[in-house]
mmCIF file of C-alpha atoms and ligand atoms in Angstrom:
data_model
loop_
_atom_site.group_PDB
_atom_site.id
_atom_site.type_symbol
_atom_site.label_atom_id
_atom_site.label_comp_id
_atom_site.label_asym_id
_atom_site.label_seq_id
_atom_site.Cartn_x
_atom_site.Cartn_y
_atom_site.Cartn_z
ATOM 1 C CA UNK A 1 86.510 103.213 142.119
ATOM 2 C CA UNK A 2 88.595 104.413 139.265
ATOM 3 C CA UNK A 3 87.749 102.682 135.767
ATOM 4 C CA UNK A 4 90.075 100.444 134.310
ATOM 5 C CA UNK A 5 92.227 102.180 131.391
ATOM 6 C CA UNK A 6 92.409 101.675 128.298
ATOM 7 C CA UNK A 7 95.473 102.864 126.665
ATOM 8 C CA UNK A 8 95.744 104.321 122.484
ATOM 9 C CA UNK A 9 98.269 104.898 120.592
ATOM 10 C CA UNK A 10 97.542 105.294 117.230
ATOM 11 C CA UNK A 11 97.706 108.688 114.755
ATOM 12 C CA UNK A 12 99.879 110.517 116.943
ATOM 13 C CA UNK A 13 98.488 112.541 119.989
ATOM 14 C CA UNK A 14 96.351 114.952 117.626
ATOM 15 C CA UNK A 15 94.270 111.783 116.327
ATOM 16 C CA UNK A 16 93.772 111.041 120.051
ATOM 17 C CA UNK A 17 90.413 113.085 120.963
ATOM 18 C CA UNK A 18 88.540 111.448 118.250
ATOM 19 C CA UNK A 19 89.445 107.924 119.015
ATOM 20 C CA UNK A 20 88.356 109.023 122.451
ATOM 21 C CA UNK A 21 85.000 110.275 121.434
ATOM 22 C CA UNK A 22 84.398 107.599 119.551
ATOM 23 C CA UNK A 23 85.124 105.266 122.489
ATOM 24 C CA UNK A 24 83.635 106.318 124.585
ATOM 25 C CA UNK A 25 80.168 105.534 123.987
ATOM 26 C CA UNK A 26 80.411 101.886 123.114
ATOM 27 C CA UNK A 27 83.059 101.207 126.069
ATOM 28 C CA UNK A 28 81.527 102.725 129.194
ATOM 29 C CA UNK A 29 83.021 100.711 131.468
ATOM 30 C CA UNK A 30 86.447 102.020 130.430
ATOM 31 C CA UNK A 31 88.737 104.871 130.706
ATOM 32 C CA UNK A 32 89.986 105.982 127.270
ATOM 33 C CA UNK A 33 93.377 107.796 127.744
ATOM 34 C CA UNK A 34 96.383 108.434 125.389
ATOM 35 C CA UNK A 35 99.897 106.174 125.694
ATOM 36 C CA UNK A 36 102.094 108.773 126.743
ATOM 37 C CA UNK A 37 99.721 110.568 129.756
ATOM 38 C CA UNK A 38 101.990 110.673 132.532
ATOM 39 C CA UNK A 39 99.131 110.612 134.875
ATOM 40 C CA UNK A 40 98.133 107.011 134.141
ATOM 41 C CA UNK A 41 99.428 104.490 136.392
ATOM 42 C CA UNK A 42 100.513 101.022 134.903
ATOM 43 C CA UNK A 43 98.585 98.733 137.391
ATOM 44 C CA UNK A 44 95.452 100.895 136.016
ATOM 45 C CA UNK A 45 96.270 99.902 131.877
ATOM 46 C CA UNK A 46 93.499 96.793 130.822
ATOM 47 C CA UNK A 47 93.928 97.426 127.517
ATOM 48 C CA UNK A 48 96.125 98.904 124.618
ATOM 49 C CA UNK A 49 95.409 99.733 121.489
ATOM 50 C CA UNK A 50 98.217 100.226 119.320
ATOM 51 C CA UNK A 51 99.612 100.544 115.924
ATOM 52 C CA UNK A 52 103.399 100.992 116.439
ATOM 53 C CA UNK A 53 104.307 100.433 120.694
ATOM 54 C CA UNK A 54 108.027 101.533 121.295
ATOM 55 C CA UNK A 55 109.388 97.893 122.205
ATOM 56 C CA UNK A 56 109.618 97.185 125.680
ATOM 57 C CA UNK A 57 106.504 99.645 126.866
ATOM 58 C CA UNK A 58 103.667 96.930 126.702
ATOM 59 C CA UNK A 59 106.065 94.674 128.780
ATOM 60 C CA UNK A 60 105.542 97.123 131.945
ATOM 61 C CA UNK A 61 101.705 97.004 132.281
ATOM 62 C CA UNK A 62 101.523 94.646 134.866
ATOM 63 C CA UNK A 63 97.382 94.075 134.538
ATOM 64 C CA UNK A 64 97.587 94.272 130.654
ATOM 65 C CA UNK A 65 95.169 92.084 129.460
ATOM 66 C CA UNK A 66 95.127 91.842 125.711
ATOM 67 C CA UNK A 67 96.439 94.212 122.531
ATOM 68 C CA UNK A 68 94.050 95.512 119.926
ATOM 69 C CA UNK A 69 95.687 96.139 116.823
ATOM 70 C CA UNK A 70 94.138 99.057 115.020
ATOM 71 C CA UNK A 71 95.208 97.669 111.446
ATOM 72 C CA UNK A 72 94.818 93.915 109.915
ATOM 73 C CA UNK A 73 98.863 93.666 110.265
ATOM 74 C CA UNK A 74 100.142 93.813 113.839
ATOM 75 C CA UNK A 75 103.987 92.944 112.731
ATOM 76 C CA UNK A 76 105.141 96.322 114.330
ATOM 77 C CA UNK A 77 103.559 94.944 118.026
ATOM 78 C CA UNK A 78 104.168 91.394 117.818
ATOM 79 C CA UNK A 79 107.903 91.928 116.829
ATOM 80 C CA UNK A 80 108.313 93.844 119.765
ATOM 81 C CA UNK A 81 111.105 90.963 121.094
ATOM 82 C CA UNK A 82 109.622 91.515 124.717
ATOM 83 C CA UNK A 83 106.377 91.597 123.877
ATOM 84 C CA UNK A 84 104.410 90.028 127.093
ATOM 85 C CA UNK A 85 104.024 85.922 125.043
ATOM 86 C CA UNK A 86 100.724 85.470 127.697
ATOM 87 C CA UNK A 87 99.123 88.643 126.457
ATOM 88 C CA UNK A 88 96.219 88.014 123.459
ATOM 89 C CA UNK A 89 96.611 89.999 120.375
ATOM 90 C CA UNK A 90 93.919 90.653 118.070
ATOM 91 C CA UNK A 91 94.494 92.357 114.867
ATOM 92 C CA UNK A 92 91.755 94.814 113.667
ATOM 93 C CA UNK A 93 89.864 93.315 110.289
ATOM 94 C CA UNK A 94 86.058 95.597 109.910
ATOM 95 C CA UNK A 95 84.182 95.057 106.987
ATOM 96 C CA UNK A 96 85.577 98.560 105.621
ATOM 97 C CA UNK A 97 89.212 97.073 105.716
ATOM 98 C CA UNK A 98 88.130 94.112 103.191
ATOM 99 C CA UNK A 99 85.913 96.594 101.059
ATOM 100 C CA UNK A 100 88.677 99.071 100.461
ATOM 101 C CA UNK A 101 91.016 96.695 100.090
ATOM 102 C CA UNK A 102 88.556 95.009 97.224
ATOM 103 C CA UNK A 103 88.564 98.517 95.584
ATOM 104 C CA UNK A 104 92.059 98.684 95.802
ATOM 105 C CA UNK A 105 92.674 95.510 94.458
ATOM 106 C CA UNK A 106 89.845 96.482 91.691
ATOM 107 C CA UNK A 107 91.803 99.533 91.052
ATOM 108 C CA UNK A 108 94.940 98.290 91.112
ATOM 109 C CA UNK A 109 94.596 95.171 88.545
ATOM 110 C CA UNK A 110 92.243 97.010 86.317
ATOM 111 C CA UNK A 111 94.713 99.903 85.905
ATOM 112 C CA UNK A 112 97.772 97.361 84.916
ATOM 113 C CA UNK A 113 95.288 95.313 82.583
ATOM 114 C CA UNK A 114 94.319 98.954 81.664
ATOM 115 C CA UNK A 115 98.280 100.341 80.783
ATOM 116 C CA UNK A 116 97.006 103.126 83.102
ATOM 117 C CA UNK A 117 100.686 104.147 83.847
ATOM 118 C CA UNK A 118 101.802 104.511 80.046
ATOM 119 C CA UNK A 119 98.663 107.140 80.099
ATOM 120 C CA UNK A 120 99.336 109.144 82.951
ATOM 121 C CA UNK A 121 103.007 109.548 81.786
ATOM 122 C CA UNK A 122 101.844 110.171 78.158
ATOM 123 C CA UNK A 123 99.366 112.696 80.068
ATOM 124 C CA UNK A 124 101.806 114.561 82.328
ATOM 125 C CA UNK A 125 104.015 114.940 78.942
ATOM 126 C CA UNK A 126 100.917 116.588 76.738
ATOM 127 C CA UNK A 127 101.181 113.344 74.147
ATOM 128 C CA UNK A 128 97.884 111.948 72.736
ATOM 129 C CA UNK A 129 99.312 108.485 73.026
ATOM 130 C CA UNK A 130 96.275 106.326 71.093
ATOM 131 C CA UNK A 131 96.975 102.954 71.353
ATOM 132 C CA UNK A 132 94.173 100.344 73.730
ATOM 133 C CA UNK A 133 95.809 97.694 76.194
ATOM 134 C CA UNK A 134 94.705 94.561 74.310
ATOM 135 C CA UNK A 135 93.568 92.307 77.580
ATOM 136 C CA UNK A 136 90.560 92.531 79.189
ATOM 137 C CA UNK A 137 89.928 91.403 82.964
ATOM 138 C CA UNK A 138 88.404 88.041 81.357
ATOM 139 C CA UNK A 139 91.808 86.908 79.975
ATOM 140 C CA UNK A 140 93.526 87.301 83.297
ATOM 141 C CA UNK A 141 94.291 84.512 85.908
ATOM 142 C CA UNK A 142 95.074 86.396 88.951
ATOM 143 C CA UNK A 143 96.393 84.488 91.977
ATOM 144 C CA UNK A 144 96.074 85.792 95.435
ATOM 145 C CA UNK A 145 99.420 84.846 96.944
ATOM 146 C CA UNK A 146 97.804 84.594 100.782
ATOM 147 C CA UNK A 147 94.129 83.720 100.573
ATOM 148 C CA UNK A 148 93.378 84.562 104.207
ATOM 149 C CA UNK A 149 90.967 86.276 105.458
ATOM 150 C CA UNK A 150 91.115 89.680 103.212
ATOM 151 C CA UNK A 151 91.905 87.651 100.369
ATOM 152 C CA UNK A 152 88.428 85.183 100.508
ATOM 153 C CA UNK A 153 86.773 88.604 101.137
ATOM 154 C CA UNK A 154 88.637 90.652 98.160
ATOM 155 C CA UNK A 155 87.765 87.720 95.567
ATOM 156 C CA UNK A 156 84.195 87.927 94.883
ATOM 157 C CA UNK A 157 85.158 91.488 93.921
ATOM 158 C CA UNK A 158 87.695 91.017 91.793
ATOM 159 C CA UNK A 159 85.556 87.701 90.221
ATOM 160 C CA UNK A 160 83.259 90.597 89.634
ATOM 161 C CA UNK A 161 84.982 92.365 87.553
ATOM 162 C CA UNK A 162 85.716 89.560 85.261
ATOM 163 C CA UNK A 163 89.065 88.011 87.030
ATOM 164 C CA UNK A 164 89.432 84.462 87.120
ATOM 165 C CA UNK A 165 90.720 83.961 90.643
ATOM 166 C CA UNK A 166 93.262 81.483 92.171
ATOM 167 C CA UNK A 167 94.486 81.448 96.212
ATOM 168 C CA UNK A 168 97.510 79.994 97.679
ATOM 169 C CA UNK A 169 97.522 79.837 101.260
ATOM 170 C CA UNK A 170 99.516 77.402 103.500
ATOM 171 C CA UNK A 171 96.215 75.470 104.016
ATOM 172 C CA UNK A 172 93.978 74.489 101.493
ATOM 173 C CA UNK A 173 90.614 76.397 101.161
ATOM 174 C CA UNK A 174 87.068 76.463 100.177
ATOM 175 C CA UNK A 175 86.048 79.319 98.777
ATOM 176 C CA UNK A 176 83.019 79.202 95.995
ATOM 177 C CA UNK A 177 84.670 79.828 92.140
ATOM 178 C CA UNK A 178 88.260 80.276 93.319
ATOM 179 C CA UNK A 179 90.888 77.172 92.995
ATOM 180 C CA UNK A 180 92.986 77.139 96.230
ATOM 181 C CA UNK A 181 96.452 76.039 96.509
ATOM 182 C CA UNK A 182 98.164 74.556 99.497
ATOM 183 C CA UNK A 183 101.946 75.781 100.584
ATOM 184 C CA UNK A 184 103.811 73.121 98.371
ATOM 185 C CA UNK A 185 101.829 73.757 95.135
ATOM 186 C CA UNK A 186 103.880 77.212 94.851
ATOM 187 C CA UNK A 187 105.022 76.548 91.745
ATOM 188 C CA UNK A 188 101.824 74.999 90.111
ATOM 189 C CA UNK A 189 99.893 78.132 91.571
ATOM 190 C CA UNK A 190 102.560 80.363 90.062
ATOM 191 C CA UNK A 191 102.783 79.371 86.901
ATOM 192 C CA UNK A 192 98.912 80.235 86.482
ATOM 193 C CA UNK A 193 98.957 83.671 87.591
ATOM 194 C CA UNK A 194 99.228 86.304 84.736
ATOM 195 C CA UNK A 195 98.391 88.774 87.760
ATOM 196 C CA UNK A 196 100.373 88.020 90.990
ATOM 197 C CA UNK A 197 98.460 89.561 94.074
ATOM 198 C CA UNK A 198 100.184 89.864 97.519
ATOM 199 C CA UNK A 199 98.227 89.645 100.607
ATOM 200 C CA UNK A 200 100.990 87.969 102.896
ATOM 201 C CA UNK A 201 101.314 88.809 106.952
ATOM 202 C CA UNK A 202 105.321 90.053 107.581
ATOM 203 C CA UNK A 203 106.737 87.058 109.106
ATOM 204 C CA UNK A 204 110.323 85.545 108.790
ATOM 205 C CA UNK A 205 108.723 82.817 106.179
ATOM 206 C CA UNK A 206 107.323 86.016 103.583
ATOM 207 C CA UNK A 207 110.153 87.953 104.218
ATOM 208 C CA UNK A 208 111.969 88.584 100.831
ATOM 209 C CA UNK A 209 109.109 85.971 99.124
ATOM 210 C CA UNK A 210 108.195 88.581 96.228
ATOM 211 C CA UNK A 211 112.372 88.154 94.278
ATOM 212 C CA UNK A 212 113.811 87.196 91.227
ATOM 213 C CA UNK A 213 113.360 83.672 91.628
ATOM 214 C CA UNK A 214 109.821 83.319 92.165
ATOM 215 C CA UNK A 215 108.976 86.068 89.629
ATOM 216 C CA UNK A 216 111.218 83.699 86.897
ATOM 217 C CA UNK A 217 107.830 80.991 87.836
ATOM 218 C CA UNK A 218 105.391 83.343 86.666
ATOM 219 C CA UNK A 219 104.151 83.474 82.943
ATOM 220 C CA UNK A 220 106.313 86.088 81.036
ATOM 221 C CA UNK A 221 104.712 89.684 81.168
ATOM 222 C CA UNK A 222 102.959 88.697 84.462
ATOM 223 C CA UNK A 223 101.672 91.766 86.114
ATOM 224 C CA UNK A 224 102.342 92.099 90.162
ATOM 225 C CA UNK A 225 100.157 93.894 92.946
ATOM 226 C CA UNK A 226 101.993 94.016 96.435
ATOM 227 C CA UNK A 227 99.572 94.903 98.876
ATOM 228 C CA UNK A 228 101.195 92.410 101.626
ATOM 229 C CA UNK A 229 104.123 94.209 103.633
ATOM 230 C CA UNK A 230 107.234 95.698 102.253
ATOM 231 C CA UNK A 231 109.559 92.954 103.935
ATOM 232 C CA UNK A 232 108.268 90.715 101.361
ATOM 233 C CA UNK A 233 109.438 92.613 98.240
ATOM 234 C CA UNK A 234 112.926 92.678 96.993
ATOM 235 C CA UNK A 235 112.568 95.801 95.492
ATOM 236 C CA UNK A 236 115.788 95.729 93.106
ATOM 237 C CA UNK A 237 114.626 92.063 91.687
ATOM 238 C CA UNK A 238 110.890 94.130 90.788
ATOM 239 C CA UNK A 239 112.548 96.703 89.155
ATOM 240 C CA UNK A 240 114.964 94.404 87.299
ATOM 241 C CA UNK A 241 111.815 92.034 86.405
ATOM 242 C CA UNK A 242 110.018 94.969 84.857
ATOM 243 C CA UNK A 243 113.344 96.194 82.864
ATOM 244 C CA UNK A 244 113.328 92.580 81.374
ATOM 245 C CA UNK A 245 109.722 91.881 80.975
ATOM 246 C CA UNK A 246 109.212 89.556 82.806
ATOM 247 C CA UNK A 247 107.273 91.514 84.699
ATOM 248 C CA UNK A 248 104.711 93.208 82.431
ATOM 249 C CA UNK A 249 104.376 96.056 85.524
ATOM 250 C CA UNK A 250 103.450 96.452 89.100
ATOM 251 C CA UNK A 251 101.667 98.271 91.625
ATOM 252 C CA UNK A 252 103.333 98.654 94.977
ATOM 253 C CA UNK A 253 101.740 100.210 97.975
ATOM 254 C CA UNK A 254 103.807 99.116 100.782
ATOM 255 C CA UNK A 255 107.893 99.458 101.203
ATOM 256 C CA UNK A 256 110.553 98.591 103.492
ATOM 257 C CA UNK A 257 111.576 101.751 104.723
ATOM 258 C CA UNK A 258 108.545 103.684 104.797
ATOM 259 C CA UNK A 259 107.959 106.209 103.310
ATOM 260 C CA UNK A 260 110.635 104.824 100.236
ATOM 261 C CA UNK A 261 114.050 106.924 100.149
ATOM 262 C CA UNK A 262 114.045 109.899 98.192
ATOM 263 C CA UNK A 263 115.252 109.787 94.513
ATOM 264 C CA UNK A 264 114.909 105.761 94.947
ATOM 265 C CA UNK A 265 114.464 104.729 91.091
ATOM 266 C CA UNK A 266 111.057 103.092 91.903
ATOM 267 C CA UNK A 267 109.721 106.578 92.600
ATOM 268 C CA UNK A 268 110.300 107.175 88.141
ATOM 269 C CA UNK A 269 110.318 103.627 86.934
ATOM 270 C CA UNK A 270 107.849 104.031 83.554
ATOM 271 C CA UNK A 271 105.810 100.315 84.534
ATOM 272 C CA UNK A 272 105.522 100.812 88.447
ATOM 273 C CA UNK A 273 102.688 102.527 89.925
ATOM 274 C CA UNK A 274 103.205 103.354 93.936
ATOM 275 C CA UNK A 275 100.923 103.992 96.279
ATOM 276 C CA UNK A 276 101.893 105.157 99.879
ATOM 277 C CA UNK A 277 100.524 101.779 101.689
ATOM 278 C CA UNK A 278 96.857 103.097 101.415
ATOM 279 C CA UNK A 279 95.660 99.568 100.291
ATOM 280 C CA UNK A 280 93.159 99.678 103.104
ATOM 281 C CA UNK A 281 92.895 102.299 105.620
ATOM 282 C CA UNK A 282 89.777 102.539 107.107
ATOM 283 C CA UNK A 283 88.427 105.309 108.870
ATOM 284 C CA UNK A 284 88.783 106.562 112.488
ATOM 285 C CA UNK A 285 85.320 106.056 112.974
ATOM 286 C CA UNK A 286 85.395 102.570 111.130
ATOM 287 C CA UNK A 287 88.084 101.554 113.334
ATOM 288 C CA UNK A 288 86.594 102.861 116.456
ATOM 289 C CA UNK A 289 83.331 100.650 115.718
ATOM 290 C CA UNK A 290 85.386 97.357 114.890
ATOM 291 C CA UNK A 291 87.864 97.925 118.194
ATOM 292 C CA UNK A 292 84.946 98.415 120.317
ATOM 293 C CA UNK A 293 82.998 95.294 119.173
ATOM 294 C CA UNK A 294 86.781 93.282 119.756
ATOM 295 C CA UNK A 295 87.229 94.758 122.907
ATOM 296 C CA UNK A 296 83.378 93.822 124.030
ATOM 297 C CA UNK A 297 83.812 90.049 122.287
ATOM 298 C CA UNK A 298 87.148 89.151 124.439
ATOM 299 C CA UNK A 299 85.637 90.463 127.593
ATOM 300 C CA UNK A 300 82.094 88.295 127.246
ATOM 301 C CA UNK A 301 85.156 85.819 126.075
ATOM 302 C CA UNK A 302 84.065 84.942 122.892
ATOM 303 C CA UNK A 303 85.630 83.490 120.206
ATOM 304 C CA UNK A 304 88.274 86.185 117.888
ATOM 305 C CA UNK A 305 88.108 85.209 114.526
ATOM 306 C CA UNK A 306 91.529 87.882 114.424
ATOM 307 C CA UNK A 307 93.073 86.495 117.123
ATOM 308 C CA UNK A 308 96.695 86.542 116.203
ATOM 309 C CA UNK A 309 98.312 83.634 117.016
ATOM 310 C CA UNK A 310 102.167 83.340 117.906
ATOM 311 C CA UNK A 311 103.071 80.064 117.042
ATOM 312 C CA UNK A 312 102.277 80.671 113.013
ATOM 313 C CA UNK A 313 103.573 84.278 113.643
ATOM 314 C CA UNK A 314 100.287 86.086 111.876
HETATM 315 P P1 NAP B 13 95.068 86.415 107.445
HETATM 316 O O1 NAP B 13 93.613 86.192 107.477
HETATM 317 O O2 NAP B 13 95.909 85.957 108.582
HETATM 318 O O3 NAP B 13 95.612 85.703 106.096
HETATM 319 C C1 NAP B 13 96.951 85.478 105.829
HETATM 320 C C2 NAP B 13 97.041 84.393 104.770
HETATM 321 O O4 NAP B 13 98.406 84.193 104.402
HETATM 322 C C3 NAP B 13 96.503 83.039 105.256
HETATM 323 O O5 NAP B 13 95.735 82.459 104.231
HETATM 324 C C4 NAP B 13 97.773 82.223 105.476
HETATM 325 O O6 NAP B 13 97.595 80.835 105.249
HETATM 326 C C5 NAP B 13 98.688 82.790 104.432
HETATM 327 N N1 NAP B 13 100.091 82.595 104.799
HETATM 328 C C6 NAP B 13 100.777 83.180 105.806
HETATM 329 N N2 NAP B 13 102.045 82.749 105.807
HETATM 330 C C7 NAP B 13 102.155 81.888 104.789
HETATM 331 C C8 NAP B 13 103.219 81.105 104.266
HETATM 332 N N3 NAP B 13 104.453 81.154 104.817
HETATM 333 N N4 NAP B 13 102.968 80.315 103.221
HETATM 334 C C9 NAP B 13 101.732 80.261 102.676
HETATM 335 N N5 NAP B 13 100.685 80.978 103.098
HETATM 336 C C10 NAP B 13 100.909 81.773 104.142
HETATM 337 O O7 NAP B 13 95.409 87.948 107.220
HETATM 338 P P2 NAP B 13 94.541 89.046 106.430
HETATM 339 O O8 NAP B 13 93.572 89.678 107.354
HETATM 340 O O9 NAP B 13 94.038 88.450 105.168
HETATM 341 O O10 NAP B 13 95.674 90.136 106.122
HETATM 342 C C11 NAP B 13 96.784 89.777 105.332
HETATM 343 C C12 NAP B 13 97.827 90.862 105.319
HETATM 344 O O11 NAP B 13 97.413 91.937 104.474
HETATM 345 C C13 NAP B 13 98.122 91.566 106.638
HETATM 346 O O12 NAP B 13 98.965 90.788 107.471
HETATM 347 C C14 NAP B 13 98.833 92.809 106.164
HETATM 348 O O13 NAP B 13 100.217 92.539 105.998
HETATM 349 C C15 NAP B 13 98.221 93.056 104.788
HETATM 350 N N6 NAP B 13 97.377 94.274 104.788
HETATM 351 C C16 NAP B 13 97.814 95.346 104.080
HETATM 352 C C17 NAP B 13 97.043 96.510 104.040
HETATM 353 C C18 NAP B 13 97.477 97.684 103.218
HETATM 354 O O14 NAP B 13 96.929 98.781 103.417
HETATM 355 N N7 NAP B 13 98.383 97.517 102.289
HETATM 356 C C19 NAP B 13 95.835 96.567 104.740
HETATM 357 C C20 NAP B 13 95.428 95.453 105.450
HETATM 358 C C21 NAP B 13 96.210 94.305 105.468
HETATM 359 P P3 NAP B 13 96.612 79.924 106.196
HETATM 360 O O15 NAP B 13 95.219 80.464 105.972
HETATM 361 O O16 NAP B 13 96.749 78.557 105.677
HETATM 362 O O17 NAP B 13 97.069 80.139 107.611
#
């Protein structure tokens, strides 16, 4: 009897051999085969894993049986608007995504406390520019607007390095050395963070959060890392923030389009650093390891710590 399929679509059709290979092996009992292969029949498809599922598609697999995301964000599946409500998602967290997101976060902090940006532009323009950022990562409060799951995994790094870090999450947490904030203490959490770090899920509640009005409750200078999903940044109220100084800079790595427009003015601005939403991007082969062990946990129907769950909309 024919195996039971499961479906990928993620890094285009050349990226598809190696998930398969590396699928293979761990999932016996299933038949790896790319999204758009004609000669798969729906009533076959068990499984998809996706990253980006033109709307409508997962809604014809009649014996579909749950959705592996192969990132930590699934907004481009779940806001599919016929997405099949019955069918599990589970997004895709491996211990890579959390450690390169760490070193991101590292990176990205220590390079504003650093005035990394003034260098590289005094670099690409020949000038010995001598001057030393004042701070050091021991004078900085830096809040993790979001402390989910990446976030309580990103602070001990960051702590490392000499941060002092604060969490706001809708729900209080414990989490050894860092002072957590519940959903109404916004503006009590805000008002501490001399670095703001996003780590917000895209849903309709985050959408436009990171805007002129919440960057007015932050202490002057306040230095922002948006790491969370472009639907959360107002990108004209940054850039306007920055001009004033009330932002002290920023380092962006996701956008809303993707990639950003051409000759957009966040591409030049002198105290924004971009990235091209490589916060955390594990490997194929990372992936592969973490989607098999999901796959293998929901069918011995065990409990999925990154079960994503509909009602809160992350
Ligand atoms: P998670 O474990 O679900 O954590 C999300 C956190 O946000 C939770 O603490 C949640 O609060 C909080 N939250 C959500 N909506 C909120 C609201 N309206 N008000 C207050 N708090 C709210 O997710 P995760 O695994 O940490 O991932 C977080 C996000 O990081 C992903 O969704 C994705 O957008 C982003 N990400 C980006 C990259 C990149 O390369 N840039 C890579 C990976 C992930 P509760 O705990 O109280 O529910």
């Amino acid at each position: 009897m024919a195996r039971p399929v499961l479906l990928v679509k993620s890094g285009g059709a050349a990226g598809f051999d190696e998930w398969r290979g590396l699928l293979a092996g761990p999932l016996p009992q299933l038949e790896v085969r790319w999204w758009d292969d004609p000669g798969v029949a729906a009533e076959r498809v068990r499984y998809a894993a996706v990253w980006d599922p033109e709307p409508g598609r997962l809604a014809r697999l009649p014996a579909l049986r749950a959705v592996f995301g192969v990132a930590a964000g699934v907004d481009l599946i779940a806001g599919d608007p016929a997405y099949p409500r019955h069918v599990p998602l589970v997004r895709l967290v491996a211990p890579e995504t959390t450690q390169r997101m760490g070193e991101y976060l590292c990176w990205a902090a220590l390079s504003l406390v650093k005035d990394a940006r003034r260098m590289a532009i005094a670099q690409s323009r020949a000038v010995w520019d001598y001057s030393e950022a004042p701070g050091k990562a021991p004078d900085f409060t830096l809040g993790i607007l979001g402390l989910g799951g990446l976030g309580q995994g990103c602070a001990p790094m960051l702590q490392a390095v000499g941060f002092k870090v604060i969490g706001w999450s809708r729900t209080r947490k414990q989490v050894p050395g860092v002072e957590s904030y519940a959903e109404a203490e916004l503006p009590a959490f805000l008002a501490r963070c001399r670095i703001l770090v996003c780590l917000l899920p895209a849903t309709p509640e985050t959408a436009g959060m990171l805007n002129a009005a919440l960057f007015a409750q932050l202490p002057h200078g306040a230095l922002l890392v948006q790491a969370g999903r472009g639907s959360q940044t107002v990108l004209p109220d940054v850039l306007a923030a920055l001009d004033s100084g009330q932002l002290g800079g920023a380092v962006l790595d996701v956008f809303e389009p993707e990639p950003l427009p051409d000759g957009h003015p966040a591409w030049s601005h002198p105290k924004l650093t971009l990235t091209p939403h490589v916060g955390s991007l594990p490997t194929r082969a990372e992936r592969a390891v973490q989607l098999a062990r999901n796959i293998l946990a929901f069918e011995r129907g065990d409990a999925l710590p990154t079960l994503y769950d509909p009602a809160k909309g992350y």
